[in-house]
Amino acid sequence: MADVTMLDAINMGLRTEMAADSNVVLLGEDIGVNGGVFRATAGLQNTFGKQRVIDTPLSETLIAGMAIGMAAEGLKPVVEIQFMGFIYATFDQIINHASRLRNRTRGRLTCPLVLRAPFGGGIHAPEHHSESTEALLAHIPGLRVVIPSSPSRAYGLLLAAIRDPDPVIFLEPKRIYRMFKQQVQDNAEALPLDVCFVLTEGTDVTLVSWGAMIHETLAAAEQLATNGINAEVIDVATIKPLDMNTILESVAKTGHCVIVHEAAKTCGVGAEIAAQLAEQGLMSLFAPVERVTGFDTVMPLFKLEQKYMPSVVRIIAAVTRSLKNA
Amino acid sequence: MLDYEGNLLDTNIPDIANNQQQLIKLYQSMVSTRLFDKKATLLQRRGQLGTYSSSLGQEAIGATIGCLMHDEDVLFNYYREYAAQFMRGVKMSEILLYWGGNEQGMNFQKARHDFPICIPIASQVPQAVGAAYAMQLRKQQRVAVCVLGDGATSKGDFYEAINAAGIWNLPIIFVINNNRWAISLPQDKQTHAQTLAQKAIAAGIAGEQVDGNDTIALYCRLKKALEKARSGAGATIIEALTYRLCDHTTADDASHYRNQQEVQENWHYEPIQRLKYYLIKQGYWSNADEEKLYSQSQEKVETAVKEYLNTPEQSPESMFDYLYETLPDTLVEQRNSIMVKEPK
Ligand SMILES: Cc1ncc(C[n+]2csc(CCOP(=O)(O)OP(=O)(O)O)c2C)c(N)n1
Ligand SMILES: [Mg+2]
């Protein structure tokens, strides 16, 4: 068991799966010799060679398209897009092809690829490096969108993503890449996709979040506990397809729900969760669903980024509003 | 190599010019593709097919590609080179099913590794590069063949892909069907480059232009490029000059943007007649052969149409059945809801 950061865990997961399955190949910009701009792939080219850890030219459309051709030919490509802000050039490939290759050939060709991209704010990065646009991808039928929130979940979910027979978008909250360490066993065991993880159990309010925001959410839950409020914290982890059962079960118990995400509010994944709560859980709710999210503004440059990000204070305020309605 | 009356111009006579069997195979493929196109266009007019893109006048490109590729190679077609697909075993009824709105059409029963028809222009080109990379990685003697239109060479996808094919010396050929038009845009508005083949220079790969209506010339150039790719000597761009004698698709009316005289003139250069003249001159082909070919091909097309029209529709729940290998629980309810019969 090693004490590792999320980045280490990702590296460990890639290494383990590459060793176990010779069909796994990595491709992306600066991932080989340099080991990736965040060093998620450090050392892998040394171990597995230039042909399996591929430094591509600076061509996002190419990278995504290649991964589709490789996947249909039986490889298991794991793509790194350097930052989520540069993912848009891949959308034609991802939306028009990767997500639907199985469907449009009625199962003849499949697309078992993983597309990794660091995303989210909070590291004082330049413009275009800090957005959270996961909802754009979660909207697309045929894709899976997975977001880890800790080293152990990064390791287990990444293995599951690589082994999954369909395309998976794996978004890595870069703010917590190195934020803390955790004991992670390199045991090649995957975690399940398509299910939420209940991180802390509670009876008074359900807090639903994912990615880096899990940490503000957990911190808020801790503070609430000192005031005698027991929050249940759910890490959605796979935001598409969405495991509503876990959320509904929790809300049936607590009657209150606060959704926390960094992405802009309108049409964010929180809106989907709230809509499904309205459809299937309205009778359990004692108060309107609260959303604590980024604003519907352009992601500001870093001087203002802390003002944009949902804070512990805002989460606690939302919980307080919700409980007042009890 | 062939002039418009079917005379062989080259003094250096290639083997194919004397290969009666192969030339007849090519000719048959071109003729049956033309009859297929005609029928498909008719079906569309009758409301029995959706929008359809014909390959009228461009059949030599597909036929030579299909004739020269090995079974285990992979074809990345866009939406015109039916002759190539048919030669590789794709059924005419499958192509009709696709344009008739049934996804089963792209579930080819043969050529199982070939990619489906690709509508987003040039997006198949990077995919072909990925397949070629996989072949090279696994040390296979296979080639990816990617066909695209002249318009597609203006897309970033194309530049990104040919650039990468050069870097890794991949087993791939890019065949540009330069039919002079991209819907309404003529080539001189598409690019100021003198040729499309010269775009290969920037990628550091081979590029050449060939008369795409000259079956013998096409055959020679494609054969060489395929052998080169297969032997590990890298990628080639082949710009095949042809002309779109049809509207862009059945949804288009080309009289809005190009004059009929240009079309008439180009009928003079079309590939089928040219090869036929040559076959006759060589003594490879007779009027009786011609009659037999047309009646047999027509029958083949009619059989395909019957098969297409008699194919049962897919069930509505099939929309869900190929989204993922295993349907996520969250979609079970939606799938069930579509199976409930609506009250009459
Ligand atoms: C990315 C994209 N943009 C626009 C279209 C609409 N469109 C369909 S065919 C076409 C022209 C393509 O011309 P070309 O590449 O020369 O192929 P051709 O149809 O002439 O064989 C256009 C603009 C499309 N399918 N994809
Ligand atoms: Mg064209």
XYZ file of C-alpha atoms and ligand atoms in Angstrom:
697
model
C 0.000 0.000 0.000
C 1.457 3.344 -1.017
C 0.671 6.855 0.107
C -0.042 8.595 -3.167
C -1.515 11.696 -4.768
C -4.244 11.498 -7.383
C -1.620 12.023 -10.085
C 0.449 9.139 -8.728
C -2.666 6.993 -8.627
C -3.462 7.750 -12.252
C 0.084 6.956 -13.249
C -0.070 3.736 -11.261
C -3.359 2.749 -12.864
C -2.044 3.388 -16.368
C 1.118 1.437 -15.664
C -0.746 -1.506 -14.188
C -3.210 -1.740 -17.049
C -0.521 -1.311 -19.700
C 1.449 -4.140 -18.147
C -1.622 -6.357 -17.971
C -2.980 -5.655 -21.442
C -0.684 -5.109 -24.416
C -3.566 -3.562 -26.342
C -3.534 -0.502 -24.115
C -1.746 2.417 -25.782
C -1.465 6.030 -24.663
C -1.481 8.994 -27.000
C -1.396 12.720 -26.525
C 0.721 15.838 -26.570
C 3.943 15.794 -24.529
C 2.952 12.595 -22.735
C 5.990 10.524 -23.696
C 9.438 11.948 -23.138
C 8.054 14.704 -20.941
C 5.580 12.473 -19.108
C 2.690 14.901 -19.582
C 2.390 18.522 -18.539
C 1.069 17.374 -15.154
C 3.347 14.311 -15.261
C 0.466 11.847 -15.165
C 2.283 9.620 -17.657
C 5.795 10.102 -16.264
C 8.092 7.157 -16.881
C 5.600 5.177 -18.932
C 7.353 5.667 -22.248
C 10.551 4.353 -20.682
C 8.801 1.194 -19.632
C 6.476 0.574 -22.556
C 8.274 2.197 -25.466
C 7.576 4.946 -27.953
C 5.108 2.902 -29.932
C 2.732 2.408 -27.022
C 3.221 5.784 -25.337
C 2.824 8.043 -28.315
C 3.913 11.661 -28.480
C 1.516 12.990 -31.092
C 1.789 16.181 -33.093
C -0.226 19.113 -31.793
C -3.501 17.985 -33.348
C -6.480 17.331 -31.083
C -8.810 16.312 -33.896
C -6.224 13.839 -35.110
C -5.699 12.410 -31.631
C -9.390 11.732 -31.080
C -9.901 10.413 -34.597
C -6.886 8.142 -34.336
C -8.147 6.724 -31.080
C -11.374 5.751 -32.832
C -9.521 4.004 -35.646
C -7.312 2.241 -33.107
C -10.211 1.194 -30.920
C -12.152 -0.233 -33.851
C -9.025 -2.205 -34.724
C -8.946 -3.762 -31.262
C -6.516 -1.531 -29.386
C -7.500 0.185 -26.143
C -6.338 3.755 -26.629
C -6.130 6.101 -23.661
C -5.983 9.655 -24.928
C -4.758 12.640 -22.962
C -6.076 16.023 -23.972
C -3.744 18.456 -22.279
C -6.504 20.641 -20.794
C -10.253 20.446 -21.085
C -10.240 23.882 -22.728
C -8.708 22.216 -25.781
C -11.140 19.340 -25.911
C -13.597 21.102 -28.204
C -11.649 20.229 -31.351
C -12.305 16.581 -30.511
C -16.085 16.966 -30.303
C -16.699 16.164 -33.954
C -14.887 12.870 -33.455
C -16.320 12.138 -30.027
C -19.921 13.093 -30.715
C -20.253 12.163 -34.385
C -18.234 8.985 -34.200
C -16.943 7.584 -30.888
C -20.285 7.778 -29.115
C -22.160 6.122 -31.948
C -19.828 3.765 -33.777
C -21.390 0.744 -32.060
C -24.889 1.985 -32.759
C -24.393 2.981 -36.366
C -22.806 -0.340 -37.263
C -25.268 -2.300 -35.117
C -22.466 -3.639 -32.963
C -20.076 -4.519 -35.806
C -17.470 -1.945 -34.763
C -16.971 -0.710 -31.219
C -15.022 2.075 -29.628
C -13.413 1.154 -26.306
C -11.409 4.337 -25.820
C -10.717 6.527 -22.809
C -10.256 10.247 -23.210
C -8.587 11.800 -20.173
C -8.508 15.539 -19.600
C -7.618 17.674 -16.579
C -10.427 20.092 -15.832
C -11.744 22.659 -13.398
C -10.390 25.774 -11.733
C -8.401 26.708 -8.701
C -4.782 26.423 -9.787
C -4.193 29.961 -11.085
C -3.946 28.675 -14.624
C -4.103 30.890 -17.732
C -7.274 31.614 -19.663
C -9.102 28.572 -21.146
C -7.509 26.217 -18.615
C -10.067 26.238 -15.828
C -13.550 25.556 -17.151
C -15.795 22.695 -16.090
C -17.796 21.711 -19.154
C -18.637 18.124 -18.258
C -22.336 18.679 -18.972
C -21.595 19.165 -22.678
C -20.388 15.592 -22.819
C -22.879 14.146 -20.355
C -25.580 15.217 -22.795
C -24.310 12.835 -25.458
C -25.929 9.391 -25.728
C -23.403 6.586 -25.995
C -20.721 8.230 -23.847
C -19.764 7.642 -20.253
C -18.465 10.582 -18.255
C -16.485 9.703 -15.156
C -14.937 12.091 -12.616
C -12.834 10.864 -9.695
C -12.520 12.820 -6.474
C -9.689 11.047 -4.648
C -6.550 9.027 -5.395
C -8.211 5.694 -4.714
C -11.246 6.478 -6.810
C -8.986 7.807 -9.589
C -7.108 4.510 -9.600
C -10.143 2.242 -9.476
C -12.328 4.220 -11.841
C -9.533 4.643 -14.391
C -9.014 0.881 -14.514
C -12.743 0.428 -14.971
C -12.792 3.061 -17.716
C -9.982 1.369 -19.651
C -11.654 -2.029 -19.338
C -15.057 -0.705 -20.357
C -16.086 -1.757 -23.875
C -17.439 1.703 -24.730
C -15.978 5.210 -24.889
C -15.346 6.870 -21.544
C -14.543 10.529 -20.964
C -12.412 10.603 -17.820
C -12.194 14.093 -16.381
C -9.526 14.719 -13.782
C -10.064 17.594 -11.331
C -6.620 19.077 -11.506
C -7.030 21.219 -8.379
C -6.782 18.017 -6.340
C -4.113 16.318 -8.457
C -1.609 16.912 -5.680
C -3.823 18.235 -2.909
C -3.602 15.234 -0.613
C -2.295 11.709 -0.411
C -4.152 8.540 0.300
C -3.271 4.904 0.764
C -3.901 3.190 -2.542
C -3.226 -0.481 -3.121
C -1.920 -1.264 -6.597
C -4.030 -4.394 -6.801
C -5.460 -3.967 -10.330
C -8.939 -3.853 -8.851
C -11.395 -1.600 -10.632
C -14.195 0.303 -8.957
C -17.675 0.078 -10.427
C -18.776 2.625 -13.027
C -22.331 3.958 -13.217
C -22.780 4.160 -9.439
C -22.509 6.935 -6.887
C -20.339 6.556 -3.797
C -21.807 7.498 -0.433
C -18.865 9.102 1.355
C -20.480 9.952 4.691
C -23.849 8.812 5.895
C -26.267 11.239 7.434
C -29.948 11.755 8.109
C -30.616 15.488 7.857
C -29.564 16.616 4.375
C -28.158 15.044 1.209
C -25.170 16.811 -0.345
C -24.504 15.707 -3.908
C -21.266 16.609 -5.657
C -18.350 15.303 -7.733
C -14.745 16.059 -8.586
C -12.797 18.670 -6.666
C -15.955 20.124 -5.120
C -16.287 16.980 -3.027
C -13.693 18.567 -0.746
C -15.637 21.757 -0.051
C -18.708 19.584 0.343
C -17.029 17.312 2.871
C -15.671 20.347 4.720
C -19.161 21.820 4.842
C -20.527 18.531 6.164
C -17.931 18.561 8.915
C -18.876 22.068 10.001
C -22.555 21.199 9.871
C -21.861 18.214 12.119
C -20.508 20.533 14.800
C -23.931 22.192 14.751
C -25.642 18.845 15.098
C -26.622 18.552 11.442
C -25.864 15.178 9.896
C -25.201 15.497 6.191
C -24.979 12.572 3.820
C -22.331 13.254 1.162
C -22.650 11.539 -2.195
C -19.880 11.496 -4.798
C -21.666 10.992 -8.107
C -18.399 9.835 -9.785
C -20.072 8.647 -13.008
C -22.119 11.615 -14.100
C -23.295 9.805 -17.235
C -25.115 7.452 -16.956
C -26.386 8.908 -13.722
C -27.141 6.644 -10.764
C -30.265 8.391 -9.458
C -31.231 5.464 -7.229
C -28.544 6.231 -4.681
C -29.521 9.900 -4.641
C -33.243 9.143 -4.397
C -32.695 6.683 -1.559
C -30.719 9.259 0.335
C -33.271 12.000 -0.215
C -36.042 9.646 0.872
C -34.184 9.513 4.171
C -33.184 13.178 4.566
C -35.891 15.116 2.692
C -33.363 17.812 1.757
C -30.941 18.002 -1.136
C -28.156 20.416 -2.010
C -26.230 19.873 -5.225
C -22.740 21.317 -5.493
C -20.778 21.708 -8.710
C -18.127 23.979 -10.090
C -19.651 24.201 -13.568
C -21.999 27.031 -14.549
C -25.517 26.624 -13.233
C -27.693 26.631 -16.342
C -28.006 23.180 -17.881
C -25.312 21.868 -15.568
C -25.529 18.276 -14.406
C -27.138 19.646 -11.221
C -30.137 20.654 -13.311
C -30.572 17.052 -14.444
C -30.350 15.758 -10.899
C -32.860 18.353 -9.706
C -35.212 17.508 -12.567
C -35.082 13.821 -11.773
C -35.661 14.569 -8.097
C -38.746 16.534 -9.141
C -39.937 13.633 -11.283
C -39.250 10.794 -8.907
C -38.552 12.188 -5.453
C -40.843 15.159 -5.014
C -42.847 13.482 -2.282
C -39.736 12.905 -0.178
C -38.615 16.519 -0.375
C -39.386 18.879 2.493
C -37.814 21.827 0.706
C -36.867 22.917 -2.793
C -33.656 21.427 -4.138
C -30.752 23.856 -3.732
C -27.923 24.214 -6.238
C -24.569 25.709 -5.295
C -22.647 26.126 -8.514
C -20.323 28.266 -10.530
C -22.026 31.336 -11.955
C -23.431 31.616 -15.465
C -20.459 33.768 -16.381
C -17.284 33.282 -18.320
C -14.797 31.566 -16.033
C -12.793 34.517 -14.716
C -9.034 34.804 -14.847
C -7.388 33.679 -11.650
C -7.664 36.880 -9.589
C -11.391 36.325 -9.375
C -11.510 32.565 -9.613
C -12.028 32.010 -5.880
C -15.107 34.235 -6.089
C -16.454 32.042 -8.860
C -15.947 28.712 -7.158
C -18.607 27.437 -4.777
C -17.288 27.834 -1.236
C -17.933 26.068 2.049
C -19.774 29.199 3.165
C -22.122 29.086 0.177
C -22.777 25.387 0.704
C -23.614 25.896 4.376
C -25.888 28.814 3.500
C -27.776 26.618 1.040
C -28.157 23.848 3.613
C -29.417 26.367 6.159
C -31.983 27.705 3.659
C -33.137 24.200 2.879
C -33.469 23.168 6.531
C -35.394 26.352 7.370
C -38.035 25.095 4.968
C -38.498 21.895 6.898
C -2.524 6.352 -70.325
C -5.817 5.862 -72.114
C -7.112 8.595 -74.360
C -10.819 9.296 -74.645
C -11.232 6.875 -77.541
C -9.618 4.119 -75.559
C -6.191 4.200 -77.222
C -3.261 3.328 -75.028
C -0.881 6.292 -75.119
C 2.036 4.954 -73.126
C 4.774 3.103 -74.895
C 5.717 1.475 -71.637
C 2.770 -0.896 -71.442
C 1.776 -1.904 -67.911
C 0.765 -5.497 -67.141
C -2.785 -4.513 -66.380
C -3.276 -3.318 -69.954
C -3.002 -6.927 -71.092
C -4.839 -8.500 -68.192
C -8.166 -9.283 -69.774
C -9.680 -10.893 -66.721
C -8.837 -8.048 -64.353
C -9.926 -5.367 -66.820
C -13.249 -7.077 -67.354
C -13.744 -7.376 -63.613
C -13.166 -3.634 -63.286
C -15.488 -2.881 -66.168
C -18.233 -5.063 -64.725
C -17.916 -3.388 -61.359
C -18.168 0.088 -62.908
C -21.182 -0.814 -64.985
C -23.086 -2.448 -62.166
C -22.304 0.491 -59.891
C -23.683 2.853 -62.522
C -26.869 0.848 -62.813
C -27.108 0.754 -59.040
C -26.739 4.547 -58.834
C -29.415 5.030 -61.429
C -31.800 2.749 -59.619
C -31.099 4.281 -56.228
C -31.762 7.757 -57.603
C -35.019 6.490 -59.054
C -36.035 4.926 -55.748
C -35.404 8.256 -54.070
C -37.609 10.040 -56.604
C -40.340 7.513 -55.936
C -40.133 8.087 -52.208
C -38.675 4.650 -51.533
C -35.243 5.870 -50.417
C -33.949 8.864 -48.454
C -31.354 11.301 -49.773
C -28.826 9.515 -51.945
C -25.388 10.486 -53.245
C -24.586 9.036 -56.628
C -21.098 8.289 -57.942
C -22.000 8.921 -61.589
C -18.884 9.458 -63.670
C -16.534 8.622 -60.806
C -16.891 4.842 -60.797
C -13.326 4.064 -61.867
C -11.920 5.289 -58.566
C -13.985 2.981 -56.414
C -13.605 0.033 -58.736
C -9.813 0.176 -58.832
C -9.568 0.693 -55.079
C -11.859 -2.248 -54.415
C -10.054 -4.415 -56.927
C -6.607 -3.748 -55.484
C -7.211 -3.790 -51.748
C -6.660 -7.039 -49.868
C -9.529 -8.440 -47.836
C -7.747 -7.713 -44.575
C -7.082 -4.060 -45.435
C -9.489 -1.458 -44.085
C -11.475 0.960 -46.218
C -12.504 4.371 -44.918
C -14.985 5.522 -47.509
C -16.870 8.767 -47.374
C -20.192 8.558 -49.199
C -19.405 7.965 -52.851
C -17.081 5.052 -53.496
C -19.732 2.351 -53.664
C -17.824 0.462 -56.341
C -15.026 -0.081 -53.826
C -17.448 -1.269 -51.201
C -19.221 -3.661 -53.555
C -15.912 -5.142 -54.654
C -15.087 -5.715 -50.994
C -18.283 -7.637 -50.470
C -20.607 -4.964 -49.130
C -24.061 -5.779 -50.451
C -26.023 -3.378 -52.621
C -28.981 -3.971 -50.327
C -26.870 -2.823 -47.363
C -26.118 0.507 -49.023
C -29.816 0.890 -49.828
C -30.771 0.088 -46.245
C -28.461 2.822 -44.980
C -29.827 5.513 -47.264
C -33.258 4.065 -46.620
C -32.906 4.951 -42.931
C -31.990 1.577 -41.459
C -28.787 1.321 -39.407
C -28.489 -2.366 -40.231
C -27.113 -1.257 -43.587
C -23.776 -0.403 -41.995
C -23.583 -3.787 -40.303
C -21.775 -5.201 -43.338
C -21.828 -8.971 -43.462
C -18.503 -8.929 -45.312
C -15.680 -6.385 -45.025
C -16.411 -6.454 -41.303
C -13.474 -4.182 -40.436
C -14.344 -1.478 -42.934
C -15.661 1.753 -41.546
C -19.225 2.837 -42.226
C -20.118 5.595 -44.676
C -18.866 8.878 -43.256
C -20.912 12.044 -43.607
C -19.004 14.652 -41.533
C -16.524 15.726 -44.166
C -12.919 14.579 -43.620
C -13.589 13.130 -40.177
C -12.752 9.642 -41.465
C -9.200 10.738 -42.309
C -7.759 10.836 -38.760
C -9.558 7.582 -38.036
C -7.804 5.914 -40.925
C -4.511 7.131 -39.472
C -5.404 5.454 -36.174
C -6.180 2.174 -37.907
C -2.907 2.382 -39.846
C -1.071 3.033 -36.590
C -2.638 -0.074 -35.054
C -1.571 -2.145 -38.078
C 1.980 -0.887 -37.855
C 2.145 -1.436 -34.095
C 1.090 -5.041 -34.543
C 3.494 -5.539 -37.462
C 0.665 -6.543 -39.776
C 0.986 -6.363 -43.545
C -2.240 -4.426 -43.870
C -3.054 -1.024 -45.332
C -5.676 1.587 -44.464
C -7.234 3.161 -47.546
C -8.968 6.457 -47.007
C -11.104 8.106 -49.689
C -12.143 11.732 -49.471
C -13.443 14.495 -51.713
C -11.696 17.613 -52.987
C -13.648 19.725 -50.491
C -12.372 17.555 -47.658
C -8.802 18.655 -48.358
C -9.660 22.097 -46.985
C -10.446 20.675 -43.551
C -8.032 20.669 -40.652
C -8.728 16.973 -40.135
C -7.066 16.251 -43.460
C -3.954 18.300 -42.727
C -3.619 16.874 -39.230
C -3.968 13.358 -40.568
C -1.537 13.523 -43.501
C 0.987 15.242 -41.267
C 0.793 12.399 -38.770
C 0.957 9.730 -41.478
C 4.274 11.266 -42.483
C 5.691 11.382 -38.969
C 5.131 7.685 -38.343
C 5.599 6.462 -41.905
C 2.237 4.731 -41.727
C 0.785 2.080 -44.058
C -1.944 4.259 -45.495
C -3.051 5.785 -48.760
C -5.274 8.807 -49.129
C -7.266 8.827 -52.346
C -8.810 12.169 -53.214
C -11.827 11.940 -55.472
C -11.377 15.335 -57.109
C -14.702 15.655 -58.901
C -14.122 19.430 -59.235
C -17.069 20.376 -57.052
C -17.898 20.387 -53.361
C -21.641 20.868 -53.608
C -21.644 24.314 -55.256
C -18.019 25.264 -54.672
C -15.666 24.763 -57.614
C -12.075 23.826 -57.013
C -10.625 27.303 -57.642
C -12.716 28.618 -54.741
C -11.714 25.685 -52.570
C -7.997 26.351 -52.740
C -5.389 28.452 -54.446
C -3.070 25.452 -54.533
C -2.458 24.316 -58.090
C -3.089 20.708 -57.263
C -4.440 18.870 -54.258
C -1.663 16.297 -54.558
C 0.902 18.972 -53.736
C -0.516 19.210 -50.238
C 1.499 16.048 -49.628
C 4.691 18.100 -49.799
C 3.872 19.918 -46.579
C 3.344 16.558 -44.876
C 6.544 15.102 -46.268
C 4.766 12.236 -47.954
C 4.383 11.211 -51.593
C 1.682 12.883 -53.628
C 0.618 12.399 -57.188
C -2.122 13.329 -59.558
C -3.738 10.808 -61.828
C -6.539 10.860 -64.348
C -9.304 9.368 -62.257
C -11.331 8.454 -65.329
C -8.504 6.392 -66.762
C -8.889 2.987 -65.194
C -5.517 1.736 -66.359
C -3.584 4.731 -65.039
C -5.471 4.656 -61.758
C -4.791 0.970 -61.380
C -1.067 1.445 -61.872
C -0.735 4.332 -59.436
C -2.914 2.802 -56.758
C -1.161 -0.541 -57.037
C 2.186 1.097 -56.541
C 1.001 3.157 -53.591
C -0.577 0.132 -51.926
C 2.563 -1.943 -52.396
C 4.632 0.884 -51.021
C 2.458 1.207 -47.941
C 2.372 -2.551 -47.412
C 6.138 -2.820 -47.605
C 6.592 -0.241 -44.872
C 7.708 2.564 -47.172
C 5.002 4.980 -46.074
C 2.001 6.970 -47.111
C 0.863 8.373 -50.450
C -1.744 10.880 -51.493
C -3.340 10.122 -54.838
C -5.403 12.880 -56.340
C -7.758 11.275 -58.859
C -9.124 13.826 -61.302
C -12.679 13.099 -62.263
C -15.948 14.914 -62.662
C -19.248 14.742 -60.821
C -21.706 14.136 -63.644
C -24.621 14.010 -61.193
C -26.077 16.495 -58.753
C -24.304 16.536 -55.393
C -27.061 14.369 -53.942
C -30.705 13.787 -54.731
C -31.406 16.789 -52.494
C -29.356 19.090 -54.717
C -30.053 20.848 -57.995
C -26.723 21.663 -59.590
C -28.303 23.847 -62.269
C -28.283 26.629 -59.654
C -24.528 26.861 -59.732
C -22.925 25.169 -62.723
C -23.706 25.296 -66.393
C -25.009 22.354 -68.280
C -22.418 22.775 -70.991
C -19.633 21.945 -68.574
C -21.449 18.767 -67.616
C -22.031 17.837 -71.260
C -18.373 18.328 -72.069
C -17.342 16.092 -69.251
C -19.495 13.227 -70.442
C -16.863 12.942 -73.147
C -14.244 11.948 -70.576
C -16.225 9.582 -68.414
C -14.504 6.342 -67.454
C -16.850 3.549 -68.495
C -17.010 4.330 -72.176
C -13.297 4.870 -72.293
C -12.520 1.475 -70.845
C -15.113 -0.121 -73.075
C -13.464 1.281 -76.206
C -10.176 -0.102 -75.026
C -11.620 -3.535 -74.254
C -13.189 -3.691 -77.707
C -9.973 -2.580 -79.388
C -8.082 -5.277 -77.564
C -10.627 -7.843 -78.641
C -11.566 -8.483 -75.018
C -15.168 -7.455 -75.331
C -18.065 -7.919 -77.736
C -21.552 -6.534 -78.133
C -22.901 -9.819 -76.859
C -20.735 -9.515 -73.722
C -22.030 -6.022 -73.246
C -25.654 -7.054 -73.514
C -25.172 -9.920 -71.144
C -23.382 -7.717 -68.620
C -26.140 -5.115 -68.637
C -28.913 -7.631 -68.215
C -27.061 -9.512 -65.474
C -26.143 -6.326 -63.636
C -29.674 -5.007 -63.893
C -30.919 -8.253 -62.427
C -28.424 -8.001 -59.592
C -29.624 -4.483 -58.836
C -33.271 -5.521 -58.948
C -32.587 -8.417 -56.605
C -30.866 -6.023 -54.195
C -33.802 -3.637 -54.353
C -36.198 -6.471 -53.544
C -34.040 -7.556 -50.656
C -33.940 -3.966 -49.412
C -37.665 -3.411 -49.727
C -38.421 -6.744 -48.065
C -36.146 -6.177 -45.085
C -38.303 -5.897 -41.986
C -38.076 -2.627 -40.108
C -36.067 -2.598 -36.931
C -37.951 -2.615 -33.668
C -38.093 0.771 -31.919
C -36.197 -0.591 -28.929
C -33.238 -1.271 -31.220
C -32.474 2.445 -30.701
C -31.286 1.433 -27.255
C -29.693 -1.884 -28.026
C -26.409 -0.749 -29.537
C -25.738 2.359 -27.462
C -23.494 0.526 -25.019
C -22.447 -3.087 -24.753
C -24.746 -3.375 -21.741
C -27.689 -1.052 -21.387
C -27.203 1.108 -18.277
C -29.965 0.651 -15.695
C -30.939 4.285 -16.141
C -32.082 3.587 -19.695
C -34.126 0.471 -19.006
C -37.222 2.461 -18.212
C -36.943 4.570 -21.388
C -36.472 1.414 -23.396
C -39.516 -0.200 -21.805
C -41.613 2.874 -22.447
C -40.961 2.713 -26.183
C -42.120 -0.896 -26.271
C -45.549 -0.075 -24.894
C -48.001 -0.031 -27.773
C -49.754 3.282 -28.092
C -53.524 2.945 -27.889
C -55.178 3.242 -31.279
C -17.975 18.948 -41.776
C -19.034 19.042 -42.814
N -19.382 20.241 -43.296
C -20.353 20.346 -44.221
C -21.003 19.231 -44.678
C -22.100 19.351 -45.725
N -21.558 18.809 -46.985
C -21.858 17.561 -47.377
S -21.014 17.116 -48.733
C -20.247 18.608 -48.850
C -19.274 18.845 -49.965
C -18.161 17.851 -49.987
O -17.398 18.028 -51.129
P -16.204 17.088 -51.492
O -15.331 16.862 -50.314
O -15.556 17.627 -52.700
O -16.907 15.685 -51.797
P -17.931 15.362 -52.971
O -19.300 15.400 -52.353
O -17.749 16.357 -54.050
O -17.582 13.988 -53.437
C -20.665 19.446 -47.825
C -20.225 20.845 -47.655
C -20.617 17.992 -44.139
N -21.194 16.845 -44.503
N -19.629 17.921 -43.218
Mg -15.939 17.108 -54.705
